Coordinates of C-alpha atoms in Angstrom, one line a residue:
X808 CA 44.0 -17.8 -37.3
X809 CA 40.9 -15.9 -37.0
X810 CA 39.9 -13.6 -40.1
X811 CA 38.6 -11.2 -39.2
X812 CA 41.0 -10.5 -36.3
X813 CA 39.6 -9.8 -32.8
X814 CA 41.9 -7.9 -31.0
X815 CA 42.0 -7.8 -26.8
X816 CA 39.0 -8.7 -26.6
X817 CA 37.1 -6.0 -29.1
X818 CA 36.4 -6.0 -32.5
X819 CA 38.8 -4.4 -34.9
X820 CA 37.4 -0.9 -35.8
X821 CA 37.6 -1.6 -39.7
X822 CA 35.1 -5.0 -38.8
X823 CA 33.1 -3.1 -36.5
X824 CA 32.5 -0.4 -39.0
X825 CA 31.3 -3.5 -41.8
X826 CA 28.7 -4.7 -38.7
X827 CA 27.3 -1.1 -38.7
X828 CA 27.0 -1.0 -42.3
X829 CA 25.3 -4.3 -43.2
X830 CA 23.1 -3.2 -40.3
X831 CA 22.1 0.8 -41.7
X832 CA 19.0 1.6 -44.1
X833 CA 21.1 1.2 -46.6
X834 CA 22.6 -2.8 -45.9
X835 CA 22.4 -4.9 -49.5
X836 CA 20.1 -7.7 -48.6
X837 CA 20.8 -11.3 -49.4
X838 CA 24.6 -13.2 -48.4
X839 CA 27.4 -12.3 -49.6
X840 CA 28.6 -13.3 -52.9
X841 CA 30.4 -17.2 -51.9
X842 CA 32.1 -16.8 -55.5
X843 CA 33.7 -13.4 -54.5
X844 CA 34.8 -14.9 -51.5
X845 CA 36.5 -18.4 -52.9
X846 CA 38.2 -15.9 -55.3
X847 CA 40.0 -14.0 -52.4
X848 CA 40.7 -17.6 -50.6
X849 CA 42.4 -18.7 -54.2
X850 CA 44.4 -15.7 -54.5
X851 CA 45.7 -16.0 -50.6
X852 CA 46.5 -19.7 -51.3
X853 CA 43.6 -20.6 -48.2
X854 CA 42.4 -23.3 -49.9
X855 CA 41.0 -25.9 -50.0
X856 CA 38.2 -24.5 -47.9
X857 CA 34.7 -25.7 -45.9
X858 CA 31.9 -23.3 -46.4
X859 CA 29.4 -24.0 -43.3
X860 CA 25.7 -22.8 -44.4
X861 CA 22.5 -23.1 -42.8
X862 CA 20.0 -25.5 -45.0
X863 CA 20.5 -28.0 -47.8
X864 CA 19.5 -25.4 -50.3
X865 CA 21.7 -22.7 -49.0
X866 CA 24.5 -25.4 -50.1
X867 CA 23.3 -25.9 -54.0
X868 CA 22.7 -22.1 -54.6
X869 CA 25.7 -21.4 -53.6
X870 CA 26.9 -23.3 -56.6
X871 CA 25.5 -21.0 -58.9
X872 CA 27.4 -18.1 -57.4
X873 CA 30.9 -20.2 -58.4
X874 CA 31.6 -19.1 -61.7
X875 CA 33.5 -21.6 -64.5
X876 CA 37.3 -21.0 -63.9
X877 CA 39.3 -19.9 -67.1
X878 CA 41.5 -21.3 -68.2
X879 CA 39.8 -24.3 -67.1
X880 CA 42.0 -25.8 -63.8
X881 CA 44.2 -28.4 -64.9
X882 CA 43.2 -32.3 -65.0
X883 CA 45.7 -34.9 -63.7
X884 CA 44.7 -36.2 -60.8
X885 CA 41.4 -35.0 -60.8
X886 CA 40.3 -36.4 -64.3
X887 CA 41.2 -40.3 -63.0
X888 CA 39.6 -40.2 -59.7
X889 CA 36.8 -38.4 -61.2
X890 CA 36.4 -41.2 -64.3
X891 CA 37.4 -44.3 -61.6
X892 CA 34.6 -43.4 -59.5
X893 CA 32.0 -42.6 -62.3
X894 CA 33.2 -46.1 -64.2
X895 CA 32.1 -48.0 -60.2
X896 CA 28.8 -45.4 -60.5
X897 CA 27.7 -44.6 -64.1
X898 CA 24.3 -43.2 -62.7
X899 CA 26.3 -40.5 -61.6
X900 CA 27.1 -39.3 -64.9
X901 CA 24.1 -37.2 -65.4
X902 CA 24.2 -35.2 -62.0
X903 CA 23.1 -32.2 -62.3
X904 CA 26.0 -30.8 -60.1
X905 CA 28.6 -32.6 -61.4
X906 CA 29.4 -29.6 -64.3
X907 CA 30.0 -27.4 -60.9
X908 CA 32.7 -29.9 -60.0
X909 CA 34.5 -30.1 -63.2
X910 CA 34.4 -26.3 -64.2
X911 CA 34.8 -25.0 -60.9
X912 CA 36.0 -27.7 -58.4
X913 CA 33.5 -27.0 -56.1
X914 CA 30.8 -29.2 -54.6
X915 CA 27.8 -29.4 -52.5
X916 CA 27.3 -31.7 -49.4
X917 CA 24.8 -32.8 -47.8
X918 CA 21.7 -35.2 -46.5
X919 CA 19.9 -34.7 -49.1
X920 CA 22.3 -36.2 -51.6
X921 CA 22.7 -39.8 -53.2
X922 CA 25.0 -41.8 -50.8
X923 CA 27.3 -42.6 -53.6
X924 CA 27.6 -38.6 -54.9
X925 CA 28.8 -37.9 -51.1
X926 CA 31.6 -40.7 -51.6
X927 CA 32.4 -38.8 -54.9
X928 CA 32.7 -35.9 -53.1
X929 CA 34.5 -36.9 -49.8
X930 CA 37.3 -38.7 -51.8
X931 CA 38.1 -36.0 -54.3
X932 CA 38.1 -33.6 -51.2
X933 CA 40.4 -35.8 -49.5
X934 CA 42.7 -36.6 -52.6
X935 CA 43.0 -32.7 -52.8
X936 CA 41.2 -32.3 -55.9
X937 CA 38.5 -29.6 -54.7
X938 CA 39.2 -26.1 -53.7
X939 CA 35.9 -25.7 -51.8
X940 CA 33.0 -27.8 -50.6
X941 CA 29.4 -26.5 -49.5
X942 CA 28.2 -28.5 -46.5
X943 CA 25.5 -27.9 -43.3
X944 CA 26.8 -28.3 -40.1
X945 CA 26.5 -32.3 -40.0
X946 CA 29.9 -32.8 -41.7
X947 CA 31.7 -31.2 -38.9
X948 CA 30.5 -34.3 -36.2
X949 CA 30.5 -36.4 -39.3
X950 CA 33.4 -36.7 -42.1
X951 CA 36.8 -36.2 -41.9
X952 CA 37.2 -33.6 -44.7
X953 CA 41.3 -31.9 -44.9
X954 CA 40.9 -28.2 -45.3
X955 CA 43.0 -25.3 -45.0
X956 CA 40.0 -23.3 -44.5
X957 CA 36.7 -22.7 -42.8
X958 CA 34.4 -20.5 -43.4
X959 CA 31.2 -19.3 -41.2
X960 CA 28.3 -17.1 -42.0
X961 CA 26.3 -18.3 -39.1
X962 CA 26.6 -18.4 -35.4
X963 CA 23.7 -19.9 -34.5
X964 CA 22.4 -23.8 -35.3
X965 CA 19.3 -25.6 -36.1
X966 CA 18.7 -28.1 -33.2
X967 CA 16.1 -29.8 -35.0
X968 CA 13.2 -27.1 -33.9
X969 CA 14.4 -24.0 -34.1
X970 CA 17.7 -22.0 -34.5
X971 CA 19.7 -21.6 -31.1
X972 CA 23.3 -20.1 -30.7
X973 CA 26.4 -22.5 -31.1
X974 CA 27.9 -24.0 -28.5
X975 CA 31.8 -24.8 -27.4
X976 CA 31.3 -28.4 -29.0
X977 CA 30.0 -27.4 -31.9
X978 CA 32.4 -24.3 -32.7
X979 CA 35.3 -26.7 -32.1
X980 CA 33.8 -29.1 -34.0
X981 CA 33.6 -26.8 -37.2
X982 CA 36.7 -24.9 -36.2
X983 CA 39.1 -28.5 -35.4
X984 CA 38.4 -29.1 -39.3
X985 CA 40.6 -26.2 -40.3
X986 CA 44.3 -27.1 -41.0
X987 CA 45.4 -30.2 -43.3
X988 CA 47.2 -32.5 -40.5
X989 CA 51.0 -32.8 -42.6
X990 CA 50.7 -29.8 -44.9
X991 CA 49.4 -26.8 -42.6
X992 CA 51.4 -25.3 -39.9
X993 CA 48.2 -23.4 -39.4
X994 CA 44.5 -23.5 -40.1
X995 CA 42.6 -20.6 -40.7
X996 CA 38.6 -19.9 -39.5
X997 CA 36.8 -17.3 -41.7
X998 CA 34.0 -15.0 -39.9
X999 CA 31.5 -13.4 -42.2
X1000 CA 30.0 -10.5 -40.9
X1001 CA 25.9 -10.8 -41.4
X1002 CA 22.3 -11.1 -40.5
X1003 CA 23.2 -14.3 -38.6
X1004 CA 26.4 -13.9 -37.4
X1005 CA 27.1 -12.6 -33.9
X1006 CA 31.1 -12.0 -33.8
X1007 CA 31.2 -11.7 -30.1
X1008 CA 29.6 -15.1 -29.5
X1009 CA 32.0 -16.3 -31.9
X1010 CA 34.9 -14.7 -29.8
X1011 CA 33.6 -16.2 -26.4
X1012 CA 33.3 -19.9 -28.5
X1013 CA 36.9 -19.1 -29.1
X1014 CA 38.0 -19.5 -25.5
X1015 CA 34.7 -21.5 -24.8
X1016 CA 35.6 -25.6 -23.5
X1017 CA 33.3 -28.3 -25.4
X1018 CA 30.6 -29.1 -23.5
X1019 CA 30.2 -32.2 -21.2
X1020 CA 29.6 -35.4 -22.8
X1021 CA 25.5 -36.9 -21.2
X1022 CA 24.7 -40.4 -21.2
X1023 CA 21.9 -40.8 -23.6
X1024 CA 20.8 -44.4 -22.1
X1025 CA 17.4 -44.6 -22.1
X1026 CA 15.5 -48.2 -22.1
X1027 CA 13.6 -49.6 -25.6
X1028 CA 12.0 -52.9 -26.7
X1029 CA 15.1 -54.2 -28.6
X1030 CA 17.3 -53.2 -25.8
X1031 CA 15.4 -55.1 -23.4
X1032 CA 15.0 -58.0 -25.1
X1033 CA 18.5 -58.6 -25.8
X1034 CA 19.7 -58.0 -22.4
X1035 CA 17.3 -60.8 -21.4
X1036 CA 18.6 -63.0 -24.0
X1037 CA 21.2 -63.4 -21.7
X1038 CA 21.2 -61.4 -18.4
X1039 CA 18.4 -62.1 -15.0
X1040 CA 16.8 -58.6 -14.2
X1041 CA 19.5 -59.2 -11.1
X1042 CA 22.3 -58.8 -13.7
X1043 CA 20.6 -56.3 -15.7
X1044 CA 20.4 -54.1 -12.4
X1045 CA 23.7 -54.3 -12.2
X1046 CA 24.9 -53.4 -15.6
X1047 CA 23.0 -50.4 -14.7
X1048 CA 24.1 -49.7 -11.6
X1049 CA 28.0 -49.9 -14.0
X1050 CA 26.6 -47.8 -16.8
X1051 CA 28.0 -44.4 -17.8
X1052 CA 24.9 -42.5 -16.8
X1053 CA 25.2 -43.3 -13.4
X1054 CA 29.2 -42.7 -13.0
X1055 CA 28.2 -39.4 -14.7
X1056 CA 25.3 -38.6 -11.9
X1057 CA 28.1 -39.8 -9.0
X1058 CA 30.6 -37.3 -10.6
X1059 CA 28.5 -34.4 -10.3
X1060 CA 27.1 -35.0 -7.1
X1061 CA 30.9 -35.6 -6.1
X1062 CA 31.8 -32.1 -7.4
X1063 CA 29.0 -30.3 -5.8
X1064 CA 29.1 -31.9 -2.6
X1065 CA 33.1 -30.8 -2.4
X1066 CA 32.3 -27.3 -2.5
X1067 CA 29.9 -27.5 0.5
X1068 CA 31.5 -28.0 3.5
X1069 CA 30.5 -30.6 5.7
X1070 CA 29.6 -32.9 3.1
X1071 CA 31.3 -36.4 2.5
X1072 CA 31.6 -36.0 -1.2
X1073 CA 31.9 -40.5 -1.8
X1074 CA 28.6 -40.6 0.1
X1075 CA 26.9 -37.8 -1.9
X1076 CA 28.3 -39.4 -5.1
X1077 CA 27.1 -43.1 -4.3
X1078 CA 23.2 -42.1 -3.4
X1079 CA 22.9 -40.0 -6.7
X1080 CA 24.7 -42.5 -8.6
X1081 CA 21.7 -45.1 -7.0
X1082 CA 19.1 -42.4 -7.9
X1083 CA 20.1 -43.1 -11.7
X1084 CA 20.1 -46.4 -11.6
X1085 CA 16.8 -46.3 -9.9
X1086 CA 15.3 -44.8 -12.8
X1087 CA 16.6 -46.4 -15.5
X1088 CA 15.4 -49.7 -13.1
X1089 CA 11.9 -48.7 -12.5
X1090 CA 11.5 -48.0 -16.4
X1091 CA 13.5 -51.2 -17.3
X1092 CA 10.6 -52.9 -15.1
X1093 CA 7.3 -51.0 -16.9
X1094 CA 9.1 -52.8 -20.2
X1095 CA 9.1 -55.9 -18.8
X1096 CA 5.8 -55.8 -17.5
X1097 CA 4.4 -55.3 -21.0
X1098 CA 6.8 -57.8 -22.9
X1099 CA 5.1 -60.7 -20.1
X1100 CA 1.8 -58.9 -21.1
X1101 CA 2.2 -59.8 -24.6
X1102 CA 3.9 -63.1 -24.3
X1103 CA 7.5 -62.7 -24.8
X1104 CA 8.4 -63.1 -21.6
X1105 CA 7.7 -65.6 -19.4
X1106 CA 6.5 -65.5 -15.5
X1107 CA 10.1 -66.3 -14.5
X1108 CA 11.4 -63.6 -16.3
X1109 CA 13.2 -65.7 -19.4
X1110 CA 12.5 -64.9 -22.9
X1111 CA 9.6 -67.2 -24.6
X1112 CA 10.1 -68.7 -28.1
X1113 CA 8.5 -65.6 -29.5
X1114 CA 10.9 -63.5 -27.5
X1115 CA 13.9 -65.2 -28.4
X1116 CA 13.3 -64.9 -32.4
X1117 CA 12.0 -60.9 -31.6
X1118 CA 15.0 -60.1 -30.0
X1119 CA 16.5 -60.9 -33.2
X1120 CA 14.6 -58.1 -34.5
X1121 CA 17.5 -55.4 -33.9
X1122 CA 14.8 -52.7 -35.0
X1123 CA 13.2 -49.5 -33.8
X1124 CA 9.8 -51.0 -33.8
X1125 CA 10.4 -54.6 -33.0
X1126 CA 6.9 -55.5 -31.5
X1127 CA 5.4 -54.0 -34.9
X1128 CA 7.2 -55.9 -36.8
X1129 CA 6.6 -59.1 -34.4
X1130 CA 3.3 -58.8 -34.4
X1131 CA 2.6 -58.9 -37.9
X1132 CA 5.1 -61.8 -38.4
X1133 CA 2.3 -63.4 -35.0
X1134 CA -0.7 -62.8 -36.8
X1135 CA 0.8 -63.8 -40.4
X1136 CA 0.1 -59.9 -41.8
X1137 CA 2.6 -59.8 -43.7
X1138 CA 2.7 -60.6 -47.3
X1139 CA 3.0 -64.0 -48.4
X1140 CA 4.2 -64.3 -52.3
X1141 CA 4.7 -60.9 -53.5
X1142 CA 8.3 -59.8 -52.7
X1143 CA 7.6 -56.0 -53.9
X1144 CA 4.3 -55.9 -51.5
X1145 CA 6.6 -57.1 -48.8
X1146 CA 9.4 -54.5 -49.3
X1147 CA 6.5 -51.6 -49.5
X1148 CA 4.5 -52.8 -46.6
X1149 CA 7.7 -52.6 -44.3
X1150 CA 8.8 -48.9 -45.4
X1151 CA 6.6 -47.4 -42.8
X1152 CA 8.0 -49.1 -39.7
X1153 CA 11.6 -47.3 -41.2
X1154 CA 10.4 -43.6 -41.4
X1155 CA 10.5 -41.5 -38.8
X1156 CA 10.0 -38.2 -39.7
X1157 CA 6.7 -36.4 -39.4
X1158 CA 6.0 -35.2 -43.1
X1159 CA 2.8 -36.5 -44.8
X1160 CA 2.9 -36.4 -48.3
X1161 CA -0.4 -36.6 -50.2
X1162 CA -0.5 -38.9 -52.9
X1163 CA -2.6 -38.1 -56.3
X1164 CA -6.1 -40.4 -56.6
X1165 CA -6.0 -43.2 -58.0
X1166 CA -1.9 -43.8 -58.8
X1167 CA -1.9 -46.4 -55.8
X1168 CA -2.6 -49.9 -57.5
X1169 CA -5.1 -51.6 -54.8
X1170 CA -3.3 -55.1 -53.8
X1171 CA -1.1 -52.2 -52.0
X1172 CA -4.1 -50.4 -50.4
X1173 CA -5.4 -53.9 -49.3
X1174 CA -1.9 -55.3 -47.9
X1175 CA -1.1 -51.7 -45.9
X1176 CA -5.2 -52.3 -44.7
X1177 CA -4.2 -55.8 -43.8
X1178 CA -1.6 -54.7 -41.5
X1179 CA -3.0 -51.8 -39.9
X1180 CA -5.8 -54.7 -38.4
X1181 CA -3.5 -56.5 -37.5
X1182 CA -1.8 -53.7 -35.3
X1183 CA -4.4 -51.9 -33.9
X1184 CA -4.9 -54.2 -31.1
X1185 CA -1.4 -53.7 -29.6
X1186 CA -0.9 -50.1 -30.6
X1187 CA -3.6 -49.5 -28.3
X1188 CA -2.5 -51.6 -25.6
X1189 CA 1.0 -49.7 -26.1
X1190 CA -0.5 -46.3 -26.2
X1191 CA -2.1 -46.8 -22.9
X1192 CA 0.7 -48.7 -21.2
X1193 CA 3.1 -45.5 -22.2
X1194 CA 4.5 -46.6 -24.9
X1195 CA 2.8 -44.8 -27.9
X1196 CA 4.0 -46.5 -31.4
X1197 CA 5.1 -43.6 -33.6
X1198 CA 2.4 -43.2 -36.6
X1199 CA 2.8 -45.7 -39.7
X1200 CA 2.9 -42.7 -43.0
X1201 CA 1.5 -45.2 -45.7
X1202 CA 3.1 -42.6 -48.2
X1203 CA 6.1 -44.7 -47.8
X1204 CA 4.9 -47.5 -48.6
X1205 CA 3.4 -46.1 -52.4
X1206 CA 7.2 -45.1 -52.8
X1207 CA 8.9 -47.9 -52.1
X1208 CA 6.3 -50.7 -53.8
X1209 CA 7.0 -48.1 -57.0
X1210 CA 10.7 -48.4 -56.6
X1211 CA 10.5 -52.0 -56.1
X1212 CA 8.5 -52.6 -59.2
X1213 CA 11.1 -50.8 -61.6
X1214 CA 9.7 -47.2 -61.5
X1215 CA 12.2 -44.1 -62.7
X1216 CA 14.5 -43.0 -59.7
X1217 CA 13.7 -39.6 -61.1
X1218 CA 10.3 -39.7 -61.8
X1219 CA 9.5 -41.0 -58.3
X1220 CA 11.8 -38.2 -56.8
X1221 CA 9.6 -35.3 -59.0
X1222 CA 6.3 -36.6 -57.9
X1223 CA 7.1 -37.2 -54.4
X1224 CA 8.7 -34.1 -54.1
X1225 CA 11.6 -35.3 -52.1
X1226 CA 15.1 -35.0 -51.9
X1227 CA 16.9 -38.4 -53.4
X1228 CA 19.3 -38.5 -50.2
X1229 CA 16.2 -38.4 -48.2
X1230 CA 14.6 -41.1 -50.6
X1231 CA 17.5 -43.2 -50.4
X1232 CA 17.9 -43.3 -47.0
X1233 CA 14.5 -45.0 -47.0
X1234 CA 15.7 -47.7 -49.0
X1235 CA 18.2 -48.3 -46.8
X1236 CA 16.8 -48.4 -44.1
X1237 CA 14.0 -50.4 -45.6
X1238 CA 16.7 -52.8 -46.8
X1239 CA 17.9 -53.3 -43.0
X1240 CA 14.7 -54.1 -41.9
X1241 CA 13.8 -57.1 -44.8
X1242 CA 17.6 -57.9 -43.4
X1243 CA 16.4 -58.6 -39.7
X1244 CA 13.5 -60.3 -41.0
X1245 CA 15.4 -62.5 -43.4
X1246 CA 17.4 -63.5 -40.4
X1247 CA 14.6 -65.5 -39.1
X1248 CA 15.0 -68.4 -41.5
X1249 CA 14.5 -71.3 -38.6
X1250 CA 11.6 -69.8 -37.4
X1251 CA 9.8 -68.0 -40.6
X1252 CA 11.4 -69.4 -43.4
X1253 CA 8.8 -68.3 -46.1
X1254 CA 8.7 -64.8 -44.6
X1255 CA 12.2 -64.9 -44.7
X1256 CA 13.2 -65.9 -48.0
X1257 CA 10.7 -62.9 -48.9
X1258 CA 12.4 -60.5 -47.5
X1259 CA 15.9 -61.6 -49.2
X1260 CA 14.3 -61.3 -52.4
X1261 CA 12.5 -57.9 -51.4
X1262 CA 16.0 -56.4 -50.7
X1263 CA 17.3 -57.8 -54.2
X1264 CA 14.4 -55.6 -55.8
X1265 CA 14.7 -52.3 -54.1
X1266 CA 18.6 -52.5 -53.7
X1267 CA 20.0 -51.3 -57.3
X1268 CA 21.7 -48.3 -58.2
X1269 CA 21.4 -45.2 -57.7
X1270 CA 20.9 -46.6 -53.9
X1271 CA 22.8 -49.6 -53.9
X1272 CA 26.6 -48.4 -52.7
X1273 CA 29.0 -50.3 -51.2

């Protein structure tokens, strides 16, 4: 069910007449109040319910507008799931949103959050325990989250640069969530009229089919290497010629070609299907080149020793990484130098976060130095090959040598200025990478018995979560 209604293809009169409103001299600025709107989904019994907001801090405020219910709700089920899960992750505890959850049953979810607090909250929300979450758009594609109930005040996107209407996939992403599979006959979808909410997109989503499913294949170091761990270029070719990218480019040229006539659609299909797997051969090829540049492949196309230990490296900047493990940049005792000087290679976003003089101790300074020789050498033969490295931020590496020596989780989150999901995710990913490297134990034993024991020191709660 759509609320509100859209009826033969035009707006209801009564909806229409809210647009206009919201839209005079006289329209109350801000969104609309989420509390008001979970009472009304209460009182209809439409909930639980998935509010759908724009930003990570559009999700917490909109905690503050959910008052305490009185009488409290009642406990039961709630109060044991809630004190099994905070017994497996006392940090937890001392959330600052955890009050909304008890007093209100609501919660917030998002990126930004602890890993463990998003467990919290997925498994009360699926237990039934929550009448409403507050989540961006992510937990549509994401997490399987039963609700009676969606709600949108948006019907537009962030893509990742700027906002951009919804499209079929996404709609139906957000709109397949509504109904609890087993106790809904019917799930119902929740339209706010607003600044960012275009009804009559949202009625042609309604009818809209998902979009078409691309191939994102594209060729990388680590792909590469481990096809040539056991394929020839010959049977590389061919996996290509197989791949899903180039069926896809066959289809289409099949489709158009049937509505011209003359055409021999098989034909037309088979030569663009060859033009994809052209490409993706000529790039495979300017990879290979450079991997024989450097030494990891041989002139007969098979991996070298180096190669075969970095295509272990199942990384997004395996020759980094190699090439410090080549020239010994790494280092060499110091477990918590090891785990710092390996955060960079992990990020990649674009913010740069200025760090205050003098807080970073100067064995870090010198081992980030150390490595930043040690690259500069093949980050300029990559950059003029085609293959630009993305930038090394070395305020990564501060955070995590200050996590790994036993600093507050919170202090480290106020002066970075970060949110802790974003900061955990960074330790993770961190802690895959000391992984790869600890892999390596025939071939860099000391290395990797460093980066086992650099794992052990940044992976403790309120990250660690299994």
């Amino acid at each position: 069910a759509i609320m509100p209604l859209l009826a033969r293809g035009n707006l209801y009169g009564r909806v229409r007449q809210c647009i206009d409103n919201r839209r005079g001299p006289g329209r109350r600025s801000g969104r609309p109040d989420i509390g008001h709107i979970l009472d009304v989904l209460r009182a209809f019994d439409l909930t639980p319910a998935i509010f759908f907001l724009k930003s990570r801090a559009e999700c917490d405020a909109a905690l503050q507008s959910c008052p305490m219910q009185s009488p409290p709700p009642a406990a039961g089920a709630f109060s044991r799931l809630r004190d099994e899960l905070l017994d497996r992750f006392p940090y937890l505890r001392n959330h600052k949103q955890l009050p909304h959850l008890e007093g209100a049953r609501v919660a917030s979810h998002h990126g930004g959050q602890l890993p463990a607090w998003k467990f919290l909250v997925e498994t009360l929300m699926k237990q039934g325990c929550l009448d409403a979450i507050f989540a961006t758009s992510t937990v549509a594609a994401g997490v399987n989250f039963p609700a009676r109930t969606i709600v949108l005040f948006n019907s537009d996107l962030f893509n990742g640069q700027d906002f951009s209407p919804m499209n079929g996939t996404e709609f139906h992403q957000m709109s397949g969530r509504a109904g609890r599979r087993g106790k809904d006959k019917i799930g119902f979808l929740l339209s706010v009229p607003g600044r960012f909410m275009d009804l009559h997109h949202v009625r042609d989503l309604l009818f809209r089919e998902p979009e078409t499913v691309h191939s994102r294949i594209r060729n990388d170091f680590s792909m590469v290497l481990n096809l040539l761990l056991s394929q020839t270029p010959d049977g590389i070719r061919e996996i290509f010629a197989k791949s899903f990218a180039s069926f896809q480019r066959r289809h289409r040229a099949d489709t158009s070609a049937r509505r011209e006539d003359g055409k021999r659609p098989h034909d037309e299909g088979r030569g663009a299907a060859q033009t994809e797997t052209d490409h993706l051969w000529k790039d495979f090829l300017r990879y290979l080149a450079f991997l024989k540049a450097e030494g990891f492949v041989d002139r007969n196309d098979r991996l070298t020793e180096n190669g075969i230990w970095a295509s272990r490296l199942r990384l997004d900047q395996p020759l980094l990484i190699a090439e410090c493990l080549r020239r010994g940049a790494f280092p060499a005792k110091d477990e918590k130098l090891l785990a710092a000087v390996v955060a960079p290679f992990v990020y990649d976003g674009d913010q740069e976060i200025p760090l205050e003089g003098g807080t970073v101790p100067r064995r870090l300074t010198a081992a980030c130095n150390r490595v930043a020789r040690a690259l500069r050498g093949l980050a300029k033969r990559m950059e003029e090959a085609g293959f630009p490295p993305h930038p090394l931020h070395f305020w990564a590496a501060a955070v995590i040598y200050d996590w790994a020596r036993g600093q507050d989780w919170d202090r480290i989150i106020g002066r970075v200025g970060i949110d802790e999901g974003d900061l955990a995710m960074l330790v993770l990913r961190t802690a895959d990478n000391l992984r790869q490297i600890a892999s390596l134990r025939d071939t860099h034993p000391e290395t990797a018995a460093l980066a086992t024991a650099a794992r052990e020191a940044i992976l403790r709660e309120p990250v660690q979560f299994a």
